[in-house]
Tab-separated table of C-alpha atoms and ligand atoms in Angstrom:
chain	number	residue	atom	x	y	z
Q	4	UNK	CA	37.880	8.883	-3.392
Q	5	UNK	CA	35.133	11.073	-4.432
Q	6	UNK	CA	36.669	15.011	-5.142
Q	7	UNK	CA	34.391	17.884	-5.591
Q	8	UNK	CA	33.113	19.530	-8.774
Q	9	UNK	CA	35.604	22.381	-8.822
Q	10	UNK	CA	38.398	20.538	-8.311
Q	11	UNK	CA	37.632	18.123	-11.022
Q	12	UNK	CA	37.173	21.003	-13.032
Q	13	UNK	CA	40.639	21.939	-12.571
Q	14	UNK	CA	41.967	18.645	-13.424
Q	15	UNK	CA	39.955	18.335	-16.530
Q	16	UNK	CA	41.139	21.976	-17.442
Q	17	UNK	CA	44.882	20.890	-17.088
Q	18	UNK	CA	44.000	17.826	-19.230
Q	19	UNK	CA	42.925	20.219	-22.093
Q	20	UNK	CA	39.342	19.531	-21.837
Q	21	UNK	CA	37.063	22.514	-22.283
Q	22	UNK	CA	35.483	23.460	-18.947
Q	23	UNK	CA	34.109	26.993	-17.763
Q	24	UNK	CA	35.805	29.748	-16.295
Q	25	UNK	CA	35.150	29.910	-12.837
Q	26	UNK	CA	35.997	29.577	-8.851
Q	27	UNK	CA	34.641	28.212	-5.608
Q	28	UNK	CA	33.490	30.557	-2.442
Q	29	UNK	CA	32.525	30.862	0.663
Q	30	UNK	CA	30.650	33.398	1.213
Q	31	UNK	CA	28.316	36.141	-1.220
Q	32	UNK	CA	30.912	38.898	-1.365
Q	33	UNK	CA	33.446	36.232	-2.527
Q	34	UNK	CA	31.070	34.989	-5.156
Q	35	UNK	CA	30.035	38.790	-6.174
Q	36	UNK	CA	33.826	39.406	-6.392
Q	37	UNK	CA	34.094	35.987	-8.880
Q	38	UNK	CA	31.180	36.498	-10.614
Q	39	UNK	CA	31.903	40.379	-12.007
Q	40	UNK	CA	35.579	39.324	-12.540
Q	41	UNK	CA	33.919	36.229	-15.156
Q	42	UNK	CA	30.888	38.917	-15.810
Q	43	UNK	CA	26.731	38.546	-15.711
Q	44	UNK	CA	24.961	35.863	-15.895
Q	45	UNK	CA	26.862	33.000	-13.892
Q	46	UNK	CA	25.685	29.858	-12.825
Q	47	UNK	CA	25.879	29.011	-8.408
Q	48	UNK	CA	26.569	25.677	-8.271
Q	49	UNK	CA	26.349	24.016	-4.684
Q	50	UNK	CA	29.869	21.597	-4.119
Q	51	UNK	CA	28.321	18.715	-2.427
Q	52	UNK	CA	29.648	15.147	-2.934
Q	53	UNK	CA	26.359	13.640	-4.234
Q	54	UNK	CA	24.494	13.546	-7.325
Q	55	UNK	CA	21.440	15.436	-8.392
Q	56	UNK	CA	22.551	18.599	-7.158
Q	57	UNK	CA	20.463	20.025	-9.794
Q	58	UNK	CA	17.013	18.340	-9.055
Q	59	UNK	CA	17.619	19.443	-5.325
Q	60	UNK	CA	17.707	23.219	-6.353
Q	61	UNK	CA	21.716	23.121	-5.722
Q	62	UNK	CA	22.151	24.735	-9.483
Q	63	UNK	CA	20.717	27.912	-10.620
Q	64	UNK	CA	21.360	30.720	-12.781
Q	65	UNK	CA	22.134	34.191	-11.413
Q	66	UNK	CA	21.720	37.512	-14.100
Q	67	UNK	CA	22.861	40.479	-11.864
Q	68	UNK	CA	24.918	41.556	-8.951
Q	69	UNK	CA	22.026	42.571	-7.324
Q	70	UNK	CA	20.323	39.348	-7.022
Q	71	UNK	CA	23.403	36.943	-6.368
Q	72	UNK	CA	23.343	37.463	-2.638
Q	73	UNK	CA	20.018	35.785	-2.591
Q	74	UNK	CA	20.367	32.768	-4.527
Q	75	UNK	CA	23.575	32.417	-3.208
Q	76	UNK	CA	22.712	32.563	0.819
Q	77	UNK	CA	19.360	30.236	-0.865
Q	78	UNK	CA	21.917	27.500	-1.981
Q	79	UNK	CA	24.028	27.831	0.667
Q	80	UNK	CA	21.113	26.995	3.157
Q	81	UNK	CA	20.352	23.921	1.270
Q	82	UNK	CA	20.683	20.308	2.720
Q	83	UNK	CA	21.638	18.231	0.106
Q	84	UNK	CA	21.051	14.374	0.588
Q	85	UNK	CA	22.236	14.916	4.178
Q	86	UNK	CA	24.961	17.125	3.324
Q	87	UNK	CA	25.135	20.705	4.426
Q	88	UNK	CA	26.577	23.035	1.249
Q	89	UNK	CA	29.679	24.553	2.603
Q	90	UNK	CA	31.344	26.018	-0.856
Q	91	UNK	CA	29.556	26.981	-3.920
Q	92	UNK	CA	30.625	27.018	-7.388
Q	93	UNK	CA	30.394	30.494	-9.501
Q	94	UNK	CA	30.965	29.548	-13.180
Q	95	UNK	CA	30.637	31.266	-16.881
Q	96	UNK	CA	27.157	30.783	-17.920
Q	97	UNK	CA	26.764	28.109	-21.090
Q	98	UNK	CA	24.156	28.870	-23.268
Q	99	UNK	CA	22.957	25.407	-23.991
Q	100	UNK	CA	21.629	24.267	-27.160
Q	101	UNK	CA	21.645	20.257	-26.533
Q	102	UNK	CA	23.264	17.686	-23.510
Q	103	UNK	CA	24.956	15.106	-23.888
Q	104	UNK	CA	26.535	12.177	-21.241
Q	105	UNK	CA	30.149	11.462	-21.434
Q	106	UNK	CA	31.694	9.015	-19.089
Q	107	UNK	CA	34.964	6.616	-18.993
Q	108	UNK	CA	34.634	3.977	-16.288
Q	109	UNK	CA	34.888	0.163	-15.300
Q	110	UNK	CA	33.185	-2.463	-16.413
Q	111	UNK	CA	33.878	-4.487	-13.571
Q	112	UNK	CA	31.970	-8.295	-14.989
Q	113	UNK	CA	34.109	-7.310	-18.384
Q	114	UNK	CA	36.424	-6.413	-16.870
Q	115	UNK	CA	37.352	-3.598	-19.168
Q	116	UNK	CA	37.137	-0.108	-19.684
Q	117	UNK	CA	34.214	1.226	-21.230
Q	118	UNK	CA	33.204	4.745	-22.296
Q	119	UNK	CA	29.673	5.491	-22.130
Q	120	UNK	CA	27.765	8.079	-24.162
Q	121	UNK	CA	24.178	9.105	-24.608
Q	122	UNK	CA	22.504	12.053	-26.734
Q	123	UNK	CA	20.112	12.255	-23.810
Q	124	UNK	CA	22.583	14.060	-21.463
Q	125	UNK	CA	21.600	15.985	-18.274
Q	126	UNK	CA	19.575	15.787	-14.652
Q	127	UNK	CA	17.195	12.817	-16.328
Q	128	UNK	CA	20.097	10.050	-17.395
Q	129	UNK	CA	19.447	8.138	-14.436
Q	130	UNK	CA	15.624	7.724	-15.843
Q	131	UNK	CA	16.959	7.734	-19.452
Q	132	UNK	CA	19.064	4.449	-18.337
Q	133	UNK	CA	16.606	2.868	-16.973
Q	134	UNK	CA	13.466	3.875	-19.563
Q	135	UNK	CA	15.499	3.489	-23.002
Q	136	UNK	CA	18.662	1.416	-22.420
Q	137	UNK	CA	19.336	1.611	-25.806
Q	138	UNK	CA	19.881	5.364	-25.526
Q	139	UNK	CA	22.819	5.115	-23.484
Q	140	UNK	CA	25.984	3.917	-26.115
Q	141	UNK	CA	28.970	2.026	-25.060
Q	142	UNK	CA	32.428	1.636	-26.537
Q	143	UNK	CA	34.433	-0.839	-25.022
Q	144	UNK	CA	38.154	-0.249	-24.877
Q	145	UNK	CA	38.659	-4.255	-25.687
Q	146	UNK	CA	41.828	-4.334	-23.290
Q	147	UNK	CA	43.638	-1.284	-25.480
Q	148	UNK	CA	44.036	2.209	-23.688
Q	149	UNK	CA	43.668	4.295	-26.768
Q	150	UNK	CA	40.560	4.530	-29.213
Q	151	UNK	CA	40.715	2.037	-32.205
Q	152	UNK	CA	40.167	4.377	-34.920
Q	153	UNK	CA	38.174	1.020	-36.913
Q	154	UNK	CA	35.908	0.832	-33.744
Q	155	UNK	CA	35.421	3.859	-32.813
Q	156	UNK	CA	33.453	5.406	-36.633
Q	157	UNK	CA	30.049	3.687	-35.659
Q	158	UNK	CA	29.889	5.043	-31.972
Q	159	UNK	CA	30.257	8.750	-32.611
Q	160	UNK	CA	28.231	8.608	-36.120
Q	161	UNK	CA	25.419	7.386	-33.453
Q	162	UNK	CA	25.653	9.973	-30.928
Q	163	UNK	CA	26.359	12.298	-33.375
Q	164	UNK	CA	23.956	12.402	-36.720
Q	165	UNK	CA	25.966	15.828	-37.809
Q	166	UNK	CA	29.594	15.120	-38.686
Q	167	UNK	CA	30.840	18.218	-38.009
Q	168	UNK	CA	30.978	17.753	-34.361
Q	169	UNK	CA	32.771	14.275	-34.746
Q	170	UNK	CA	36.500	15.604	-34.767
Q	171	UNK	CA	35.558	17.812	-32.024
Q	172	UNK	CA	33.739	15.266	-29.998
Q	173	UNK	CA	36.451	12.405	-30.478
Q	174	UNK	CA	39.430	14.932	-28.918
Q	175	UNK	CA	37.446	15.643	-25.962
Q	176	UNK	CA	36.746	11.331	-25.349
Q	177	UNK	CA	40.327	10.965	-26.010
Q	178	UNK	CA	41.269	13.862	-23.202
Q	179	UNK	CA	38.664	12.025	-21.146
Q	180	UNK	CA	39.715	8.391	-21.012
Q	181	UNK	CA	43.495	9.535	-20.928
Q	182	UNK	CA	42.828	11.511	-18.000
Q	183	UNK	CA	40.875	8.694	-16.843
Q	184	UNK	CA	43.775	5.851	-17.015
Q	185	UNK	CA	46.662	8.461	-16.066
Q	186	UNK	CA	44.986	9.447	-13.143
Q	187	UNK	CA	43.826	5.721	-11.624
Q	188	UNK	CA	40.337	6.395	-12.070
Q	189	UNK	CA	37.331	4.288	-11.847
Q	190	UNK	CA	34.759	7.226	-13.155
Q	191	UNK	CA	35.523	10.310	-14.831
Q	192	UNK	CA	31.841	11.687	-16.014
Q	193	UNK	CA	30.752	15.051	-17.863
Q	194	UNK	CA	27.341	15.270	-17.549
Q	195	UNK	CA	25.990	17.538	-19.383
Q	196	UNK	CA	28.744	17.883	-22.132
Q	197	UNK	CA	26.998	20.588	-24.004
Q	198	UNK	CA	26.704	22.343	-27.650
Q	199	UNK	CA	26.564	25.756	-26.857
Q	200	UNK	CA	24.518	28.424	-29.019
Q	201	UNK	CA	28.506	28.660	-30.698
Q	202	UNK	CA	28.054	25.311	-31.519
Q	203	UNK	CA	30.966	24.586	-29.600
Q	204	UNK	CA	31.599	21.679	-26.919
Q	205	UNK	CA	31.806	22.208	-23.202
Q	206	UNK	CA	31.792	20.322	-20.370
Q	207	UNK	CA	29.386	22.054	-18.237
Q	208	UNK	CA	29.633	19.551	-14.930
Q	209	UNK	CA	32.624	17.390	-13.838
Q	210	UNK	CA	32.841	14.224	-11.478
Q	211	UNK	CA	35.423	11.734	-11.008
Q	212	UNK	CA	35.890	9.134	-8.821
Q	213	UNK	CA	39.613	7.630	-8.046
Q	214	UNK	CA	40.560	4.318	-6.971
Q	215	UNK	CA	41.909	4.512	-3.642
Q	216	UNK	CA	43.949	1.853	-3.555
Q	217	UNK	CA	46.086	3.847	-6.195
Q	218	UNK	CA	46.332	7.254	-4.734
Q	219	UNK	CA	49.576	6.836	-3.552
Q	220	UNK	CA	51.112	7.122	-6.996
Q	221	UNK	CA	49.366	10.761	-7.133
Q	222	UNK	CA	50.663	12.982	-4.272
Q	223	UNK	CA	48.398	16.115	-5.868
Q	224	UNK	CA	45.541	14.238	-5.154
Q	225	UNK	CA	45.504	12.972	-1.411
Q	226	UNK	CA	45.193	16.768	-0.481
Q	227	UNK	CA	42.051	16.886	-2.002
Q	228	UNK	CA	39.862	14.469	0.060
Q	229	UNK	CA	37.083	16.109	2.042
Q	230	UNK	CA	37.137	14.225	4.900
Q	231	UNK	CA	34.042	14.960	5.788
Q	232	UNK	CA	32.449	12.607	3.728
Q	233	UNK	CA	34.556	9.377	4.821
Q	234	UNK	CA	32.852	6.797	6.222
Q	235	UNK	CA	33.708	7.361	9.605
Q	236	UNK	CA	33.687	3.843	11.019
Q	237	UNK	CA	36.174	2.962	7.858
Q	238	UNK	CA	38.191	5.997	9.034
Q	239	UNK	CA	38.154	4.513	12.972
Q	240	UNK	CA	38.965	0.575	11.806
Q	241	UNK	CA	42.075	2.201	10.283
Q	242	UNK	CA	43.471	4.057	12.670
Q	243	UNK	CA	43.088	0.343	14.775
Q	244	UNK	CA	44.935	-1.643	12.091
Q	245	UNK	CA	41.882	-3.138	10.696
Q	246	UNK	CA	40.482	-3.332	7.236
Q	247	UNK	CA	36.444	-2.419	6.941
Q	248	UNK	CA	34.210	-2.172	4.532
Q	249	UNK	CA	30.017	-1.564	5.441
Q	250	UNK	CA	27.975	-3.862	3.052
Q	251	UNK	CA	24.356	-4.018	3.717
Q	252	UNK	CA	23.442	-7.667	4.490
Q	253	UNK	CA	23.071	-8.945	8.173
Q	254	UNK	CA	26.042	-10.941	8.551
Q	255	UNK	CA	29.028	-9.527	10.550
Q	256	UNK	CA	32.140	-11.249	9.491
Q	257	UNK	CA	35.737	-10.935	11.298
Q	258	UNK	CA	38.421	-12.611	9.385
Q	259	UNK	CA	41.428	-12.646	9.216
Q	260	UNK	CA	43.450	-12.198	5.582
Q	261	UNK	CA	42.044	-10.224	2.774
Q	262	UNK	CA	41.848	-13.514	0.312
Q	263	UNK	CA	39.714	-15.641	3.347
Q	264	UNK	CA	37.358	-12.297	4.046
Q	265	UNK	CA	36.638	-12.080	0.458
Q	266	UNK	CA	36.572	-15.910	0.669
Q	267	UNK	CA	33.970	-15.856	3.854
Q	268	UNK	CA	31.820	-12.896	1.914
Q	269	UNK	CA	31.308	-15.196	-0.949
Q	270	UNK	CA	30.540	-18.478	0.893
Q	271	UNK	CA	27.506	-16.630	3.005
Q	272	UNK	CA	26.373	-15.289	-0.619
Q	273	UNK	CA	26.813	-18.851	-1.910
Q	274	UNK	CA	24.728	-20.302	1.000
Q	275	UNK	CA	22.137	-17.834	0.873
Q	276	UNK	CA	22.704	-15.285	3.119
Q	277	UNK	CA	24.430	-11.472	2.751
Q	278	UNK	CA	27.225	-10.566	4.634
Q	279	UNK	CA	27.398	-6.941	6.510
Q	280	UNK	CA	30.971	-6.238	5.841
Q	281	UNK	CA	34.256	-6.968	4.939
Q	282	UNK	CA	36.542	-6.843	7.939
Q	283	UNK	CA	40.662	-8.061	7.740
Q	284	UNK	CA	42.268	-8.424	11.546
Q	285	UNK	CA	45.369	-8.968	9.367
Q	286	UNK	CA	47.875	-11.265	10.396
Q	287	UNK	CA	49.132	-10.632	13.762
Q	288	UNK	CA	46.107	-10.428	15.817
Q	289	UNK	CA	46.328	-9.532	19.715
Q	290	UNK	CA	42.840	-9.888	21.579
Q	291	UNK	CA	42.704	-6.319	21.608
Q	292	UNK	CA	42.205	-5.893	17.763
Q	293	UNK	CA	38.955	-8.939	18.445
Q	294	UNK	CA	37.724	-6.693	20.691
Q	295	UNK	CA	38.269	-4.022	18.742
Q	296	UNK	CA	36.643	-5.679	15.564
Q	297	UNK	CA	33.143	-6.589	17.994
Q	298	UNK	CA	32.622	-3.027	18.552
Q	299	UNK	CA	33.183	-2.014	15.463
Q	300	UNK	CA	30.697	-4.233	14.204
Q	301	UNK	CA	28.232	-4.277	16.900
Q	302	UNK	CA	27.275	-0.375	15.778
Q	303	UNK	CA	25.586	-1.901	13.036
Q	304	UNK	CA	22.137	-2.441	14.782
Q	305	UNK	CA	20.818	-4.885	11.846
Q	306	UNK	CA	23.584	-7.218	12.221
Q	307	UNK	CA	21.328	-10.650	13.335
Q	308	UNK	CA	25.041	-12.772	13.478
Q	309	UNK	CA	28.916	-12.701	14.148
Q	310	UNK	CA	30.770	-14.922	12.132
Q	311	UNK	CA	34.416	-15.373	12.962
Q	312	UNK	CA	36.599	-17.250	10.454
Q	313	UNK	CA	40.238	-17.762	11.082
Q	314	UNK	CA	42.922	-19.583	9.530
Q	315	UNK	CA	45.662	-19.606	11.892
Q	316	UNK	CA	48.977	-19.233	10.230
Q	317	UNK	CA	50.896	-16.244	12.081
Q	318	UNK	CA	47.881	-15.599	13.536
Q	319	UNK	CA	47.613	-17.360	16.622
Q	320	UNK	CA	43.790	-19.074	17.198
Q	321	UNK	CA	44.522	-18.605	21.553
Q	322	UNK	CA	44.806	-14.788	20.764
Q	323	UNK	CA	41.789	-14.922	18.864
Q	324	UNK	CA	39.757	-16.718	21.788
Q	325	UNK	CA	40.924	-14.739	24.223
Q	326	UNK	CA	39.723	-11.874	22.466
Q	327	UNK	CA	36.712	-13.355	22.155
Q	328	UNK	CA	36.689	-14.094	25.878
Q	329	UNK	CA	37.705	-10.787	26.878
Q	330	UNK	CA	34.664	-9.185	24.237
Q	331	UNK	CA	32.328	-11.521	26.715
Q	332	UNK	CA	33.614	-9.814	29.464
Q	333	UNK	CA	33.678	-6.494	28.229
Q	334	UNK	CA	30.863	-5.983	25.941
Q	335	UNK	CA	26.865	-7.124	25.834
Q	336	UNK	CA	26.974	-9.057	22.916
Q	337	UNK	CA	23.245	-8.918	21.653
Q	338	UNK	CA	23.845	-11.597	18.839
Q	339	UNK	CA	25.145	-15.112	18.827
Q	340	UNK	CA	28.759	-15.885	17.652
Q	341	UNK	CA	30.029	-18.387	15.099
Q	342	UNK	CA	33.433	-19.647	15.381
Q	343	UNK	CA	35.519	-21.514	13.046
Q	344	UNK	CA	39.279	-21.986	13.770
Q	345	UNK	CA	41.555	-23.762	12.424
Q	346	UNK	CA	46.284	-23.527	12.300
Q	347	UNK	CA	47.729	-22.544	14.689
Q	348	UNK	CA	47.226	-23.469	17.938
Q	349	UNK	CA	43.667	-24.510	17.113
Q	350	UNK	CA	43.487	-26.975	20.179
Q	351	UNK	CA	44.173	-23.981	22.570
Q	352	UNK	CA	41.743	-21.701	21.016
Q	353	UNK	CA	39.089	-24.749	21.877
Q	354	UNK	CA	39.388	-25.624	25.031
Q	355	UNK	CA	39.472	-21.590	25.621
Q	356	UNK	CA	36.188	-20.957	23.926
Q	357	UNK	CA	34.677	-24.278	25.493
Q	358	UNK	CA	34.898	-23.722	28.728
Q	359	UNK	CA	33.679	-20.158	28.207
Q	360	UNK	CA	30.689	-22.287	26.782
Q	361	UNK	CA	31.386	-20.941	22.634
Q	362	UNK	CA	31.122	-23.581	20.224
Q	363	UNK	CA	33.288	-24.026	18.040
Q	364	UNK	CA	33.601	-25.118	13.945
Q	365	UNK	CA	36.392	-27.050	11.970
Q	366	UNK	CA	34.822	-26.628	8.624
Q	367	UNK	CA	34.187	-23.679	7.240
Q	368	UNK	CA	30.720	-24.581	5.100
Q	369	UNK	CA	29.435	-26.069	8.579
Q	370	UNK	CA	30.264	-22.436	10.411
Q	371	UNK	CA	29.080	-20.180	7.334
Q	372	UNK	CA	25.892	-22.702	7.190
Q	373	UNK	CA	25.360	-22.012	11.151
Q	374	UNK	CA	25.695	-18.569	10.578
Q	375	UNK	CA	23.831	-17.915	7.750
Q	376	UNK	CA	20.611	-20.253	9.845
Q	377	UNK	CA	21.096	-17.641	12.933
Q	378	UNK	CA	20.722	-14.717	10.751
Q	379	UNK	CA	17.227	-15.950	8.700
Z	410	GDP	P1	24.030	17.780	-11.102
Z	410	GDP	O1	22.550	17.834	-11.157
Z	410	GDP	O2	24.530	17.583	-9.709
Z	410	GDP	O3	24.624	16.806	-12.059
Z	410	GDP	O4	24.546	19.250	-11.543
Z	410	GDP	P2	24.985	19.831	-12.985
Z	410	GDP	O5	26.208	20.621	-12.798
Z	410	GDP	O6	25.013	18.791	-14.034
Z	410	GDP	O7	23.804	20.845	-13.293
Z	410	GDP	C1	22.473	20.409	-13.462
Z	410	GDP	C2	21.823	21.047	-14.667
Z	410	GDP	O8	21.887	22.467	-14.570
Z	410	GDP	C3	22.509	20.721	-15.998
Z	410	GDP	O9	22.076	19.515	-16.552
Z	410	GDP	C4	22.110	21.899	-16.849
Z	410	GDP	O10	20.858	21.679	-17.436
Z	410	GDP	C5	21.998	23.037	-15.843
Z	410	GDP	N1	23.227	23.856	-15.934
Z	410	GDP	C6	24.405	23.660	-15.329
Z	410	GDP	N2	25.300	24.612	-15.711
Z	410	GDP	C7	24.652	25.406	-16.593
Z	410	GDP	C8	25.007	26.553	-17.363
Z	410	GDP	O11	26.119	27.059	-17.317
Z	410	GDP	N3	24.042	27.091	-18.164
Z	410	GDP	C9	22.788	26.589	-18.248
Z	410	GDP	N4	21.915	27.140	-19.064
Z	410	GDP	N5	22.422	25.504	-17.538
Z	410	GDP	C10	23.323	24.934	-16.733
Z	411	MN	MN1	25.702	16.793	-13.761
């Protein structure tokens, strides 16, 4: 779950990191009111839940009362990356001497946690990742959830020639990756963390993503999803008992079990092809949730194949072919099917499907094979 910036900010305030003043509105008399209770200049910052805000004119400085009503209706017009602006940040003005890049996230082929760091901070890191790779620092937790004091002496001397910002810098990557592990995170990012013309540190931007799969240990947070940026056919396969994630191959896959749709995802990879999604029937399945699972597939217009992989344990293979049959019925189904079954009542399922003229596969390499021909 993504959250927006001013909520983040609030989080990272609570966690002692040092963030600006400031609050979200609505509308210019709201921000007017916000910005002369912080005080001249303030910085508009458009809440949108995509990067590059900045580059898309979503960020910009404001010096008076008199011209805030502008820039502010200006933002507020903005599409960003599809998104309309709905709520815009006012915040205390940094004066910034220097950016920096401060993240904590996943290293998901390590798997460990790894905080990243780069002296290059700001709208550019994308570029700066990709141009000098060896400007972007990493510390790798090793498996430990707290900085190794041994470790950790060569990383900040790097992104930080002048010592006296070390003790000050350390404390706010501590805060970071603690908020980061408390709070089931897989990104927490500040970006830019700034030196101010103080010469103090402050995290001028905040985004963090949290593993969803963990949000029901944190109550506080579910409240702060903006629905609007679901995926709405993830939000739809839900609310029909089904477990979907989009992926951008050409595949469609309905399987049932989370281990054999991983399982099925990984075989079409292995022989050359790239499933569309992930999509669990779960155990149980009526024809209703097959039918279900076709449509919800079928609105992907690049999908070239249907492969359908069950392993019948409680799921019974005659519900799944008379899904299948009713699907036939119901639907235009603009792509051939590939079916592999195989448990429970297997024979049923094939005299079903056979005399409804679908073939049908034993072997799972010989269906994913099939499949994976159809698509090419
Ligand atoms: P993003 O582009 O979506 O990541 O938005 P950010 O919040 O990071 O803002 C983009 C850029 O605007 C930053 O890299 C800064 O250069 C600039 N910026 C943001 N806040 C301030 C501020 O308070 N003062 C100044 N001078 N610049 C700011
Ligand atoms: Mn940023």
């Amino acid at each position: 779950m993504k959250i927006h910036e001013y909520q983040a900010v609030e989080l990272f305030r609570h966690a002692g990191l040092p963030v600006c003043d400031g609050q979200v509105a609505q509308d210019a008399n709201q921000a007017l009111k916000i910005a002369e209770s912080i005080g001249f200049p303030v910085v508009l910052k458009a809440q949108v839940l995509v990067g590059g805000r900045g580059k898309a004119g979503g960020v910009k400085l404001v010096h008076s009362a008199s011209e805030l009503p502008q820039v502010f209706n200006q933002i507020k017009n903005l599409t960003i990356k599809g998104y309309a602006v709905e709520r815009i940040l006012v915040a205390k003005v940094v004066n910034i001497k220097k950016e920096y890049y401060a993240a904590v996230t996943i290293d998901n082929i390590k798997g460990d946690i790894v905080i990243i760091a780069s002296n290059e901070g700001g709208v550019d890191i994308e570029e700066t990742a990709k141009q000098h790779p060896e400007k972007i620092l990493k510390y790798y937790l090793e498996g430990a959830k707290t900085i190794d004091p041994a470790r950790w002496g060569e990383f900040i001397r790097s992104l930080f020639p002048d010592q006296k910002y070390h003790q000050e810098a350390t404390a706010i990557f501590e805060k970071l990756l603690k908020f980061f592990i408390s709070f089931d995170c897989s990104l927490a990012e500040i970006n830019p963390l700034v030196i101010d013309d103080n010469g103090k540190l402050i995290a001028a931007d905040a985004k963090v993503l949290f593993d969803d799969n963990a949000l029901y240990r944190h109550e506080q947070l579910q409240s702060m999803r903006d629905f609007k940026y679901d995926d709405q056919d993830e939000v739809d396969a839900k609310t029909m008992g089904l477990s979907f994630v989009k992926l951008e191959g050409n595949v469609g896959c309905i399987v049932n079990g989370a281990g054999l749709a991983m399982g099925t995802m990984d075989a079409i990879k292995l022989l050359g092809g790239q499933p569309a999604n992930f999509l669990d029937v779960g155990g149980s399945s009526n024809p209703e949730k097959v039918l279900n699972a076709l449509k919800l597939i079928l609105k992907n217009k690049g999908i070239k194949v249907i492969l359908i992989n069950i392993f019948g344990g409680i799921t019974r293979c005659d519900d799944i072919a008379n899904g299948i049959l009713t699907a036939k019925k119901q639907i235009e189904l603009p792509v051939p099917l590939v079916v592999r079954l195989t448990g429970t009542n297997e024979d049923l399922a094939k005299e079903i499907l056979s005399k409804a003229g679908v073939t049908t596969y034993k072997s799972m390499r010989e269906a994913v094979t099939k499949a994976v021909s159809l698509a090419k």
